[in-house]
Coordinates of C-alpha atoms in Angstrom, one line a residue:
X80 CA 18.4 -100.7 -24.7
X81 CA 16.1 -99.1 -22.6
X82 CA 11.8 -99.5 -23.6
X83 CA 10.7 -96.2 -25.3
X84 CA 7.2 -95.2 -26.7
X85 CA 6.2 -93.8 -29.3
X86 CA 4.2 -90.1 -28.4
X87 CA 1.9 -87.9 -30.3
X88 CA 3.0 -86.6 -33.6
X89 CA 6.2 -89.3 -33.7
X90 CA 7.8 -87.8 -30.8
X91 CA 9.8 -90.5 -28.9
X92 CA 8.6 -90.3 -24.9
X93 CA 10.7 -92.0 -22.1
X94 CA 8.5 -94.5 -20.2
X95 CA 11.3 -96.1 -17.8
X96 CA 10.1 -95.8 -14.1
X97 CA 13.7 -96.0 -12.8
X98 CA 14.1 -92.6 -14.4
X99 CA 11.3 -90.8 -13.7
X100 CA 12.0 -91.6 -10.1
X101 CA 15.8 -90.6 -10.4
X102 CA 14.3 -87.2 -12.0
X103 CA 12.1 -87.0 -8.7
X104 CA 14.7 -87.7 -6.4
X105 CA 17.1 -84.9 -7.8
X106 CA 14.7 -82.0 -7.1
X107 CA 14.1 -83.6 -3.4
X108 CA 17.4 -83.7 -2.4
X109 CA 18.4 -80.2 -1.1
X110 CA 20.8 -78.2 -3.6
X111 CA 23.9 -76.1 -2.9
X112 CA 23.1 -72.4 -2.3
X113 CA 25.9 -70.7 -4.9
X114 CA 26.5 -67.2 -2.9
X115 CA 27.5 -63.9 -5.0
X116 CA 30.8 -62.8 -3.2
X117 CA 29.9 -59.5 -1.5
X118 CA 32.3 -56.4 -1.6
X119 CA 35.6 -56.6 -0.2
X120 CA 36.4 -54.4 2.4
X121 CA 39.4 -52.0 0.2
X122 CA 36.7 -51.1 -1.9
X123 CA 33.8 -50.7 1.0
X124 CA 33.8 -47.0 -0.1
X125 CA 32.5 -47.9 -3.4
X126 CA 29.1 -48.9 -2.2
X127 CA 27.7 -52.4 -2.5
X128 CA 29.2 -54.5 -5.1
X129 CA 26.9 -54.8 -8.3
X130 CA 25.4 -57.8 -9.3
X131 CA 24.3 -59.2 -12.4
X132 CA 20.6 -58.8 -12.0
X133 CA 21.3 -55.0 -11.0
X134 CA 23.7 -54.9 -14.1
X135 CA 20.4 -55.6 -15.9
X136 CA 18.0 -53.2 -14.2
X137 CA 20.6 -50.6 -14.6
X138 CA 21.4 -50.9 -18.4
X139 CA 17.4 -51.3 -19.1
X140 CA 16.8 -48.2 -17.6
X141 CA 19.8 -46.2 -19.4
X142 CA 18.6 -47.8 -23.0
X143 CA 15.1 -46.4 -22.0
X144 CA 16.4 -43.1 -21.2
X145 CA 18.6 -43.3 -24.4
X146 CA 15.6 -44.4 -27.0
X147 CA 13.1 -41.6 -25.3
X148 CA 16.0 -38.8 -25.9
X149 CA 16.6 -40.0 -30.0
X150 CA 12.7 -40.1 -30.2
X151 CA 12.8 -36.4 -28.9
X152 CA 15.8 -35.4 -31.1
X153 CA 14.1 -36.5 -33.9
X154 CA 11.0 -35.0 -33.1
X155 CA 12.8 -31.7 -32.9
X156 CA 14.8 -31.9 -36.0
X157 CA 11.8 -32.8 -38.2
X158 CA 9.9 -29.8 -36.4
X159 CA 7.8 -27.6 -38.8
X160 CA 8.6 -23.6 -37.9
X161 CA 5.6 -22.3 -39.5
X162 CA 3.4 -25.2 -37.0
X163 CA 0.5 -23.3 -35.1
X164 CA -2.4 -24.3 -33.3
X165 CA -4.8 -22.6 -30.8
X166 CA -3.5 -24.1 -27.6
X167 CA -0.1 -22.4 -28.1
X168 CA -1.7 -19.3 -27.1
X169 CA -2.4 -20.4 -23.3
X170 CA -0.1 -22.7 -22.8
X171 CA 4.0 -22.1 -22.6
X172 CA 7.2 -24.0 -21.3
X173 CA 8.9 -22.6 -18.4
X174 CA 12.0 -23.6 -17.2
X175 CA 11.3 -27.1 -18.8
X176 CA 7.7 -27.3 -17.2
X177 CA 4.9 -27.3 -19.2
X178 CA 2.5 -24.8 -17.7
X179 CA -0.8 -22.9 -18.5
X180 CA -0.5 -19.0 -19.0
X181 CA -4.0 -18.1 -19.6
X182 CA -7.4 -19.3 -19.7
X183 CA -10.5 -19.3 -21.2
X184 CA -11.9 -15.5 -21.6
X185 CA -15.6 -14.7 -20.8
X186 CA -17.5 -11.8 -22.6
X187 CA -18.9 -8.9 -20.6
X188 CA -22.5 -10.7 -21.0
X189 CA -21.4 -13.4 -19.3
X190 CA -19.6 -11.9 -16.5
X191 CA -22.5 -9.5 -15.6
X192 CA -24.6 -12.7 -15.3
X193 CA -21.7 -14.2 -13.1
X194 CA -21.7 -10.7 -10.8
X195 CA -25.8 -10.8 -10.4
X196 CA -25.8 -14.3 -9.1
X197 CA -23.0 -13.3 -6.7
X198 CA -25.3 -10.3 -5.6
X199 CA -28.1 -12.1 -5.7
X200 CA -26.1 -14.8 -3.0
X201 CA -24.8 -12.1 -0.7
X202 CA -28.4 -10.1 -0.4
X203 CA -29.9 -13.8 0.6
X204 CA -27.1 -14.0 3.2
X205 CA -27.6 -10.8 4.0
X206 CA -31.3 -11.0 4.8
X207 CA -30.8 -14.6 6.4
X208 CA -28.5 -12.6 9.0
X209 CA -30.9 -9.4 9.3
X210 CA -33.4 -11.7 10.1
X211 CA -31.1 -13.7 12.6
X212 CA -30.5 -10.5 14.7
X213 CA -33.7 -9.4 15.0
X214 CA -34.5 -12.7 16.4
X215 CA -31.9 -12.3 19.4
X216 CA -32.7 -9.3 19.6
X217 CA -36.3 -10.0 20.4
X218 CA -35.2 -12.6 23.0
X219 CA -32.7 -10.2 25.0
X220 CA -35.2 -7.2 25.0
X221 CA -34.5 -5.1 27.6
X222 CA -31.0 -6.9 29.0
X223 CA -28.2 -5.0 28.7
X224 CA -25.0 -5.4 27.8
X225 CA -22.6 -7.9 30.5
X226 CA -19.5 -6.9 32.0
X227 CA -16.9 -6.9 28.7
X228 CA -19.5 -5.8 26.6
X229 CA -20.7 -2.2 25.4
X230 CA -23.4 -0.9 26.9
X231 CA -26.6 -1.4 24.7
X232 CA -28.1 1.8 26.3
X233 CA -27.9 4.3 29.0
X234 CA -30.4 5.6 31.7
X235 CA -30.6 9.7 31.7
X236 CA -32.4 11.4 34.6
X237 CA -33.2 15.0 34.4
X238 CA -33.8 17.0 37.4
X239 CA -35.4 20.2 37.8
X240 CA -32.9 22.3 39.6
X241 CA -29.8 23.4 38.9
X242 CA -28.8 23.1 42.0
X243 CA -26.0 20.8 42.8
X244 CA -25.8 19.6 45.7
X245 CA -29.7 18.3 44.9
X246 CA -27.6 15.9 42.2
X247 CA -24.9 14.9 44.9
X248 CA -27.3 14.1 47.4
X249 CA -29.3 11.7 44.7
X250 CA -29.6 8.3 45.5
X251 CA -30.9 5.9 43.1
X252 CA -31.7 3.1 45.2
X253 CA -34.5 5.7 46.8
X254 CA -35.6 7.0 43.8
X255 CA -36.3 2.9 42.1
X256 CA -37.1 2.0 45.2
X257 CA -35.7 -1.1 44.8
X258 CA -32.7 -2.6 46.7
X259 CA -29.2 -0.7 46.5
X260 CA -27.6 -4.4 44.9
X261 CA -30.3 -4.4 42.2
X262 CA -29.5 -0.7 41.1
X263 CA -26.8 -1.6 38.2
X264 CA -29.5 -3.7 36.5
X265 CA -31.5 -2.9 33.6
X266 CA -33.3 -5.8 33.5
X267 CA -35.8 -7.8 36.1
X268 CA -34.9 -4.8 38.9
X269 CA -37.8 -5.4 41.3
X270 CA -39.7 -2.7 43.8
X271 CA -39.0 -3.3 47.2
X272 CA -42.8 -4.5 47.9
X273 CA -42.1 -6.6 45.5
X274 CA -39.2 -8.4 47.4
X275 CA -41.0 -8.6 50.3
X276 CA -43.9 -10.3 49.2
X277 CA -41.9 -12.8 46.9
X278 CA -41.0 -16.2 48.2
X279 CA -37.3 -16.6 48.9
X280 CA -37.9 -20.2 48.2
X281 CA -37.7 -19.5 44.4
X282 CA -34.6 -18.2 44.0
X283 CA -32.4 -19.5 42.0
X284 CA -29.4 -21.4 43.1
X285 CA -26.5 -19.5 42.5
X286 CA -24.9 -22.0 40.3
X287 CA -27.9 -22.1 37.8
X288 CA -28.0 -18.1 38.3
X289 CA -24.3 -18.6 36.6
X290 CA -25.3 -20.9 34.2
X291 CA -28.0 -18.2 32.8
X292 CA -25.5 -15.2 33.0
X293 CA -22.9 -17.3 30.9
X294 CA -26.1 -18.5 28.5
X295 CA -26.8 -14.5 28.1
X296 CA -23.7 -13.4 27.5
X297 CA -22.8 -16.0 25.1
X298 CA -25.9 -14.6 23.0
X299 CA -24.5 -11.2 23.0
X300 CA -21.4 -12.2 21.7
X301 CA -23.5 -13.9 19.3
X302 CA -25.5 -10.9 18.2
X303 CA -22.2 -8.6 18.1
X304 CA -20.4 -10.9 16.1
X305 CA -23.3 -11.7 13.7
X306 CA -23.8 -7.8 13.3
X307 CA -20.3 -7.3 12.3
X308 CA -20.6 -10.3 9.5
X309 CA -23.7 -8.2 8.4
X310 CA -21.8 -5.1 7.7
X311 CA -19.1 -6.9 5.5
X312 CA -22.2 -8.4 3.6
X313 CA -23.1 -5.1 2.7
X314 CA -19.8 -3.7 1.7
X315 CA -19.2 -6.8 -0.3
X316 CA -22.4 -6.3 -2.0
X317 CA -21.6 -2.6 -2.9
X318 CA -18.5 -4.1 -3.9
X319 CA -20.1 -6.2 -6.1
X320 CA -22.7 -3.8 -7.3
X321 CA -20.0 -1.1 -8.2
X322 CA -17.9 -3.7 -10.8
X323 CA -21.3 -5.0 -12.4
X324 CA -22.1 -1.0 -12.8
X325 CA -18.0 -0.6 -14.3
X326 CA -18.7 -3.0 -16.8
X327 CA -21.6 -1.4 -18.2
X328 CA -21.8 1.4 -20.7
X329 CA -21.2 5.2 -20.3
X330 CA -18.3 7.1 -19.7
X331 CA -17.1 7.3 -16.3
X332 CA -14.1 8.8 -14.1
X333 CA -12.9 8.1 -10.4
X334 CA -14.0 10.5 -7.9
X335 CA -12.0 11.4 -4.5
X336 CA -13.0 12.5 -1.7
X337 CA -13.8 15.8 -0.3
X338 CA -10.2 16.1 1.6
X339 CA -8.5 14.0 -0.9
X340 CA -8.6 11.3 1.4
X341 CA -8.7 8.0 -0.8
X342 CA -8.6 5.3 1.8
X343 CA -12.2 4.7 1.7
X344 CA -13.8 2.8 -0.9
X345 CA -13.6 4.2 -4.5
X346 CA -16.5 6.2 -5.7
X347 CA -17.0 6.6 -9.3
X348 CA -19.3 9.1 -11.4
X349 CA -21.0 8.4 -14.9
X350 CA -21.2 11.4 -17.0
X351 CA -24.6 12.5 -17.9
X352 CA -26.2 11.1 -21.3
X353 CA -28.9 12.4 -22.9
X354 CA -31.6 9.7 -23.6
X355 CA -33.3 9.8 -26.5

């Protein structure tokens, strides 16, 4: 007979060391790998061969499906007809997807609020830009427009006679009295005492002459563009202005234009109350 203990709680515990060394040995010793046979070749067409844990996964997932569907049945057959409740009114099913069909609705006190701060943020945009352009503008005083660009102004002479041959025979170079090359310019077009006195030493090289020109008309473009962002400020604010004025009170009908023409914006007219 082999020497047993006695445990905890009367249990009998084996205490031979010839055993627990056997046990020990067993799980060192290296075990044969049973392989699942794979799928035979006749039935390659049929996919991988399933195995028992995939069994497992599979039928899990189908009962889970399967309990979700009674629970829905149910639900549905126990359904009251006369149920209602407030969110049925924004909220519908469409083609099986649960979607949103409406939304919250804002009085006319509210959205009036809404619409003034919206014209209250375009007139600070507006003025932010106003103020922007006058800025450039300040700094390219006098230059006019580069090649590309409109002309920001023109030069007019007027001449006594009527004579034209006078207007033929006009030179501008003479009249200036600046050099024939500088004649085009608008801006910084010296006399030609001027050139002769000035130092040819100052100059500037032509490729920081560039450099300037490509500076200057890169403001232009920024003034042009910043004008044009100005003007659809202002029509968005009209915009703006003319549905806060809809929503207020007073009658009021749509009014075209002279020739009928009604791609413009819409004007509308407010029929004349008498105020008490």
């Amino acid at each position: 007979s082999t020497p047993r203990d006695i445990g905890w709680a009367g249990q009998r515990v084996c205490s031979s060391p010839l055993l627990l060394r056997m046990s020990s040995m067993r799980n060192a010793v290296k075990r044969k790998t049973h392989k699942e046979r794979s799928q035979p070749a006749s039935r390659a067409k049929f996919g991988l061969l399933e195995k028992h844990k995939d069994y497992v996964l599979r039928a899990r997932d189908f009962n889970l499906k399967k309990k979700r569907l009674q629970a829905l049945a149910e639900k549905a057959a126990f359904r009251n007809p006369d149920e209602f409740y407030m969110k049925m009114q924004t909220t519908a099913t469409k083609k099986g997807v649960h979607t949103n069909i409406g939304g919250d609705t804002l009085d006319n006190s509210t959205l009036a609020l809404l619409r003034t701060q919206d014209i209250g943020y375009v007139s600070m945009k507006q003025k932010s830009e106003g103020n922007k352009i006058e800025k450039l503008n300040e700094q390219l005083h006098g230059i006019s427009a580069l090649a590309g660009l409109p002309r920001q102004n023109s030069h007019t002479l007027f001449f006594d006679s009527d004579d034209e041959e006078d207007m033929d025979d006009f030179d501008a170079a003479t009249h200036f009295d600046t050099d024939p090359d500088l004649v085009g310019r608008a801006h910084n077009r010296q006399r030609r005492e001027q050139l002769e006195t000035e130092d040819p030493g100052k100059e500037l090289p032509r490729r920081l002459r560039k450099k300037v020109d490509k500076a200057r008309e890169a403001q232009y473009r920024e003034v042009i563009q910043r004008v044009e962002r100005k003007g659809k400020l202002d029509q968005a604010a009209s915009g703006l202005q003319l549905q806060r004025d809809l929503m207020g009170k007073g009658k009021k009908f749509k009014v075209k234009g002279k020739d009928g023409d009604e791609s413009g914006p819409t004007v509308y007219k407010w029929k004349q109350q008498r105020k008490k």
